[in-house]
Amino acid sequence: RKEVEQDPGPFNVPEGATVAFNCTYSNSASQSFFWYRQDCRKEPKLLMSVYSSGNEDGRFTAQLNRASQYISLLIRDSKLSDSATYLCVVTTTSGTYKYIFGTGTRLKVLA
Amino acid sequence: GAGVSQSPSNKVTEKGKDVELRCDPISGHTALYWYRQRLGQGLEFLIYFQGNSAPDKSGLPSDRFSAERTGESVSTLTIQRTQQEDSAVYLCASSLDRGMGPQHFGDGTRLSIL
């Protein structure tokens, strides 16, 4: 089992739709959680950190469920510019400290 | 500068040549990471530096790959006797400390081996 798993997609949604992605992690001792966005042929950019109580940034809402070991990202009122790959990142201290990246979920917002 | 800086942006070289890639982390960030990303694939961890501690080299794919970092400053990733399968984007990231907050990435170096 991979340490961090994401549905690769693609998720094709119309403009204005609400879309949600989940990311599961295997290490119950994982400490920090982040969502990154990666555009084609560009570097990953931090979208938001994920806090235990859940957090919101404009149209984006992130949730953490420690009991079920997953994090989620909700995007409301999708824009064409939201089209990208969304990477889930989990930090873990299994032996050595690492940031573990999921392989990403591809989102296409259609006009 | 405010962000992670990498150079060169693009590098095209012949198979068998050595290449050196440079990363300048965000000032004050003690942790520095190198990743490789092949076209259409996810990030592949290569090596991690934390202050003056011994680096975590567990991701380096072969002994042709090496990296150095002096203190908390610039890092260089060297690939010797390049092969075509080394063609990829090499990304550098830094963070405040080990596990302290998110990583911030540079623009990457796009390496093409002819």
Tab-separated table of C-alpha atoms in Angstrom:
chain	number	residue	atom	x	y	z
A	1	ARG	CA	0.000	0.000	0.000
A	2	LYS	CA	1.300	3.458	-0.904
A	3	GLU	CA	1.920	5.840	1.971
A	4	VAL	CA	-0.243	8.518	0.330
A	5	GLU	CA	-2.912	7.674	-2.226
A	6	GLN	CA	-4.966	9.853	-4.505
A	7	ASP	CA	-7.438	9.166	-7.288
A	8	PRO	CA	-5.527	10.240	-10.413
A	9	GLY	CA	-8.683	11.431	-12.180
A	10	PRO	CA	-9.156	13.294	-14.395
A	11	PHE	CA	-12.139	14.975	-12.838
A	12	ASN	CA	-13.928	16.841	-15.625
A	13	VAL	CA	-16.364	19.372	-14.215
A	14	PRO	CA	-18.255	22.331	-15.686
A	15	GLU	CA	-17.505	25.869	-14.637
A	16	GLY	CA	-19.317	26.770	-11.427
A	17	ALA	CA	-19.453	23.204	-10.152
A	18	THR	CA	-18.309	22.033	-6.747
A	19	VAL	CA	-15.701	19.289	-6.744
A	20	ALA	CA	-14.033	17.365	-3.937
A	21	PHE	CA	-10.881	15.271	-3.774
A	22	ASN	CA	-9.800	12.870	-1.080
A	23	CYS	CA	-6.348	11.698	-0.152
A	24	THR	CA	-5.681	8.761	2.162
A	25	TYR	CA	-2.510	8.181	4.160
A	26	SER	CA	-1.257	5.031	5.811
A	27	ASN	CA	0.841	6.271	8.724
A	28	SER	CA	-1.332	7.115	11.692
A	29	ALA	CA	1.550	9.120	13.185
A	30	SER	CA	1.601	11.557	10.254
A	31	GLN	CA	1.897	15.075	11.529
A	32	SER	CA	1.317	17.768	8.930
A	33	PHE	CA	-0.813	17.902	5.832
A	34	PHE	CA	-0.844	20.145	2.801
A	35	TRP	CA	-2.490	20.576	-0.578
A	36	TYR	CA	-0.360	21.737	-3.490
A	37	ARG	CA	-1.365	22.712	-6.980
A	38	GLN	CA	0.794	21.861	-9.977
A	39	ASP	CA	0.154	23.310	-13.406
A	40	CYS	CA	1.442	21.527	-16.484
A	41	ARG	CA	5.240	21.759	-16.714
A	42	LYS	CA	5.428	24.000	-13.650
A	43	GLU	CA	6.601	23.497	-10.090
A	44	PRO	CA	4.189	22.562	-7.275
A	45	LYS	CA	2.816	25.551	-5.422
A	46	LEU	CA	1.363	25.493	-1.945
A	47	LEU	CA	-2.408	25.842	-2.054
A	48	MET	CA	-3.130	25.468	1.639
A	49	SER	CA	-2.110	23.734	4.821
A	50	VAL	CA	-4.671	21.443	6.412
A	51	TYR	CA	-5.456	21.983	10.065
A	52	SER	CA	-7.133	19.576	12.457
A	53	SER	CA	-10.229	21.740	12.765
A	54	GLY	CA	-10.523	22.208	9.016
A	55	ASN	CA	-9.836	25.468	7.234
A	56	GLU	CA	-11.135	27.562	4.408
A	57	ASP	CA	-9.487	29.939	1.975
A	58	GLY	CA	-11.957	31.591	-0.335
A	59	ARG	CA	-13.491	28.916	-2.543
A	60	PHE	CA	-11.239	26.210	-1.115
A	61	THR	CA	-11.963	24.153	2.001
A	62	ALA	CA	-9.640	21.545	3.474
A	63	GLN	CA	-10.578	18.922	6.042
A	64	LEU	CA	-8.598	16.374	8.039
A	65	ASN	CA	-10.078	13.132	9.334
A	66	ARG	CA	-7.478	11.482	11.564
A	67	ALA	CA	-9.725	8.573	12.539
A	68	SER	CA	-10.146	7.492	8.931
A	69	GLN	CA	-6.727	8.815	7.870
A	70	TYR	CA	-7.711	11.026	4.999
A	71	ILE	CA	-7.702	14.659	4.016
A	72	SER	CA	-10.035	16.332	1.585
A	73	LEU	CA	-10.102	19.392	-0.620
A	74	LEU	CA	-13.355	21.004	-1.699
A	75	ILE	CA	-13.446	23.580	-4.484
A	76	ARG	CA	-16.606	25.608	-4.858
A	77	ASP	CA	-17.670	27.592	-7.925
A	78	SER	CA	-14.936	26.077	-10.097
A	79	LYS	CA	-13.106	28.369	-12.492
A	80	LEU	CA	-11.341	27.471	-15.717
A	81	SER	CA	-8.131	28.570	-14.000
A	82	ASP	CA	-8.583	25.864	-11.371
A	83	SER	CA	-7.621	23.269	-13.979
A	84	ALA	CA	-4.439	21.687	-12.635
A	85	THR	CA	-3.135	18.671	-10.776
A	86	TYR	CA	-3.721	18.754	-7.023
A	87	LEU	CA	-1.088	17.069	-4.883
A	88	CYS	CA	-1.655	15.852	-1.358
A	89	VAL	CA	1.398	16.017	0.933
A	90	VAL	CA	1.816	14.347	4.309
A	91	THR	CA	4.759	14.602	6.673
A	92	THR	CA	5.884	11.515	8.499
A	93	THR	CA	8.681	10.509	10.832
A	94	SER	CA	9.033	6.829	9.949
A	95	GLY	CA	12.733	6.534	10.726
A	96	THR	CA	13.625	9.781	9.071
A	97	TYR	CA	11.569	12.879	8.550
A	98	LYS	CA	9.978	13.167	5.111
A	99	TYR	CA	7.358	14.939	3.101
A	100	ILE	CA	5.417	12.253	1.234
A	101	PHE	CA	3.733	13.364	-1.977
A	102	GLY	CA	0.719	11.774	-3.552
A	103	THR	CA	0.808	11.346	-7.308
A	104	GLY	CA	-1.907	13.944	-7.715
A	105	THR	CA	-5.480	14.302	-8.894
A	106	ARG	CA	-6.005	15.976	-12.230
A	107	LEU	CA	-8.844	18.467	-12.499
A	108	LYS	CA	-10.221	19.867	-15.739
A	109	VAL	CA	-12.791	22.624	-15.502
A	110	LEU	CA	-14.759	22.883	-18.718
A	111	ALA	CA	-16.400	25.968	-20.199
B	1	GLY	CA	15.238	36.954	-3.478
B	2	ALA	CA	12.067	35.897	-1.760
B	3	GLY	CA	11.748	32.423	-3.228
B	4	VAL	CA	13.790	29.336	-4.002
B	5	SER	CA	16.054	29.994	-6.945
B	6	GLN	CA	17.311	27.299	-9.302
B	7	SER	CA	19.747	27.475	-12.178
B	8	PRO	CA	19.963	26.846	-14.996
B	9	SER	CA	16.299	26.864	-16.003
B	10	ASN	CA	17.045	24.568	-18.899
B	11	LYS	CA	20.017	22.360	-19.678
B	12	VAL	CA	20.568	20.350	-22.827
B	13	THR	CA	23.625	18.129	-22.917
B	14	GLU	CA	25.003	15.075	-24.623
B	15	LYS	CA	24.864	11.636	-23.116
B	16	GLY	CA	27.944	10.930	-21.039
B	17	LYS	CA	28.575	14.509	-19.977
B	18	ASP	CA	28.446	15.675	-16.360
B	19	VAL	CA	25.934	18.310	-15.266
B	20	GLU	CA	25.675	20.469	-12.185
B	21	LEU	CA	22.412	21.960	-11.000
B	22	ARG	CA	22.188	24.706	-8.430
B	23	CYS	CA	19.622	25.587	-5.782
B	24	ASP	CA	19.527	28.671	-3.594
B	25	PRO	CA	16.954	28.162	-0.814
B	26	ILE	CA	14.827	30.761	0.917
B	27	SER	CA	16.920	32.654	3.445
B	28	GLY	CA	16.536	31.130	6.899
B	29	HIS	CA	15.293	27.773	5.657
B	30	THR	CA	17.460	25.064	7.155
B	31	ALA	CA	15.947	22.132	5.264
B	32	LEU	CA	16.569	21.607	1.546
B	33	TYR	CA	15.248	18.863	-0.713
B	34	TRP	CA	15.908	17.692	-4.249
B	35	TYR	CA	13.274	15.900	-6.324
B	36	ARG	CA	13.100	14.551	-9.838
B	37	GLN	CA	9.936	14.626	-11.926
B	38	ARG	CA	9.766	12.808	-15.218
B	39	LEU	CA	7.187	13.933	-17.765
B	40	GLY	CA	3.689	12.984	-16.675
B	41	GLN	CA	4.847	11.401	-13.443
B	42	GLY	CA	4.917	12.268	-9.754
B	43	LEU	CA	7.733	13.706	-7.668
B	44	GLU	CA	10.592	11.348	-6.873
B	45	PHE	CA	12.545	12.200	-3.716
B	46	LEU	CA	16.311	12.301	-4.225
B	47	ILE	CA	18.077	13.801	-1.224
B	48	TYR	CA	17.428	15.932	1.853
B	49	PHE	CA	19.704	18.264	3.828
B	50	GLN	CA	18.958	19.524	7.326
B	51	GLY	CA	21.395	22.077	8.711
B	52	ASN	CA	24.718	20.431	9.467
B	53	SER	CA	23.279	16.928	9.910
B	54	ALA	CA	24.242	14.086	7.586
B	55	PRO	CA	22.026	14.255	4.493
B	56	ASP	CA	19.372	11.647	3.753
B	57	LYS	CA	20.580	10.225	0.449
B	58	SER	CA	18.113	7.351	0.339
B	59	GLY	CA	16.452	8.550	-2.864
B	60	LEU	CA	19.522	8.922	-5.060
B	61	PRO	CA	19.002	6.461	-7.948
B	62	SER	CA	22.647	5.597	-8.581
B	63	ASP	CA	26.189	6.536	-7.646
B	64	ARG	CA	26.245	8.871	-10.647
B	65	PHE	CA	24.137	11.236	-8.564
B	66	SER	CA	25.588	13.311	-5.749
B	67	ALA	CA	24.696	16.510	-3.953
B	68	GLU	CA	26.376	18.940	-1.631
B	69	ARG	CA	25.292	21.728	0.596
B	70	THR	CA	27.476	23.984	2.690
B	71	GLY	CA	25.753	24.894	5.936
B	72	GLU	CA	22.347	26.386	5.249
B	73	SER	CA	23.176	27.903	1.901
B	74	VAL	CA	23.354	26.882	-1.733
B	75	SER	CA	23.146	23.255	-2.801
B	76	THR	CA	24.426	21.636	-5.964
B	77	LEU	CA	23.183	18.400	-7.492
B	78	THR	CA	25.696	16.715	-9.779
B	79	ILE	CA	24.915	14.005	-12.283
B	80	GLN	CA	27.930	12.292	-13.764
B	81	ARG	CA	28.030	10.433	-17.086
B	82	THR	CA	24.471	11.428	-17.883
B	83	GLN	CA	22.107	8.925	-19.482
B	84	GLN	CA	18.952	9.572	-21.473
B	85	GLU	CA	16.802	8.319	-18.588
B	86	ASP	CA	18.147	11.243	-16.524
B	87	SER	CA	16.035	13.591	-18.648
B	88	ALA	CA	13.528	15.176	-16.281
B	89	VAL	CA	12.744	18.310	-14.326
B	90	TYR	CA	14.860	18.568	-11.190
B	91	LEU	CA	13.059	20.455	-8.455
B	92	CYS	CA	14.527	21.926	-5.318
B	93	ALA	CA	12.462	22.842	-2.273
B	94	SER	CA	13.206	24.328	1.120
B	95	SER	CA	11.380	24.542	4.421
B	96	LEU	CA	11.985	26.383	7.676
B	97	ASP	CA	13.129	23.274	9.497
B	98	ARG	CA	12.551	19.575	9.348
B	99	GLY	CA	8.793	19.328	9.294
B	100	MET	CA	8.244	22.969	10.111
B	101	GLY	CA	5.606	24.092	7.723
B	102	PRO	CA	5.283	23.507	4.022
B	103	GLN	CA	7.990	23.157	1.414
B	104	HIS	CA	8.478	25.902	-1.119
B	105	PHE	CA	9.669	24.941	-4.571
B	106	GLY	CA	11.927	26.565	-7.100
B	107	ASP	CA	10.989	26.729	-10.772
B	108	GLY	CA	13.072	23.659	-11.498
B	109	THR	CA	15.775	22.793	-13.998
B	110	ARG	CA	14.578	21.048	-17.130
B	111	LEU	CA	17.329	18.622	-18.113
B	112	SER	CA	17.400	17.060	-21.555
B	113	ILE	CA	19.974	14.420	-22.444
B	114	LEU	CA	20.524	13.948	-26.161
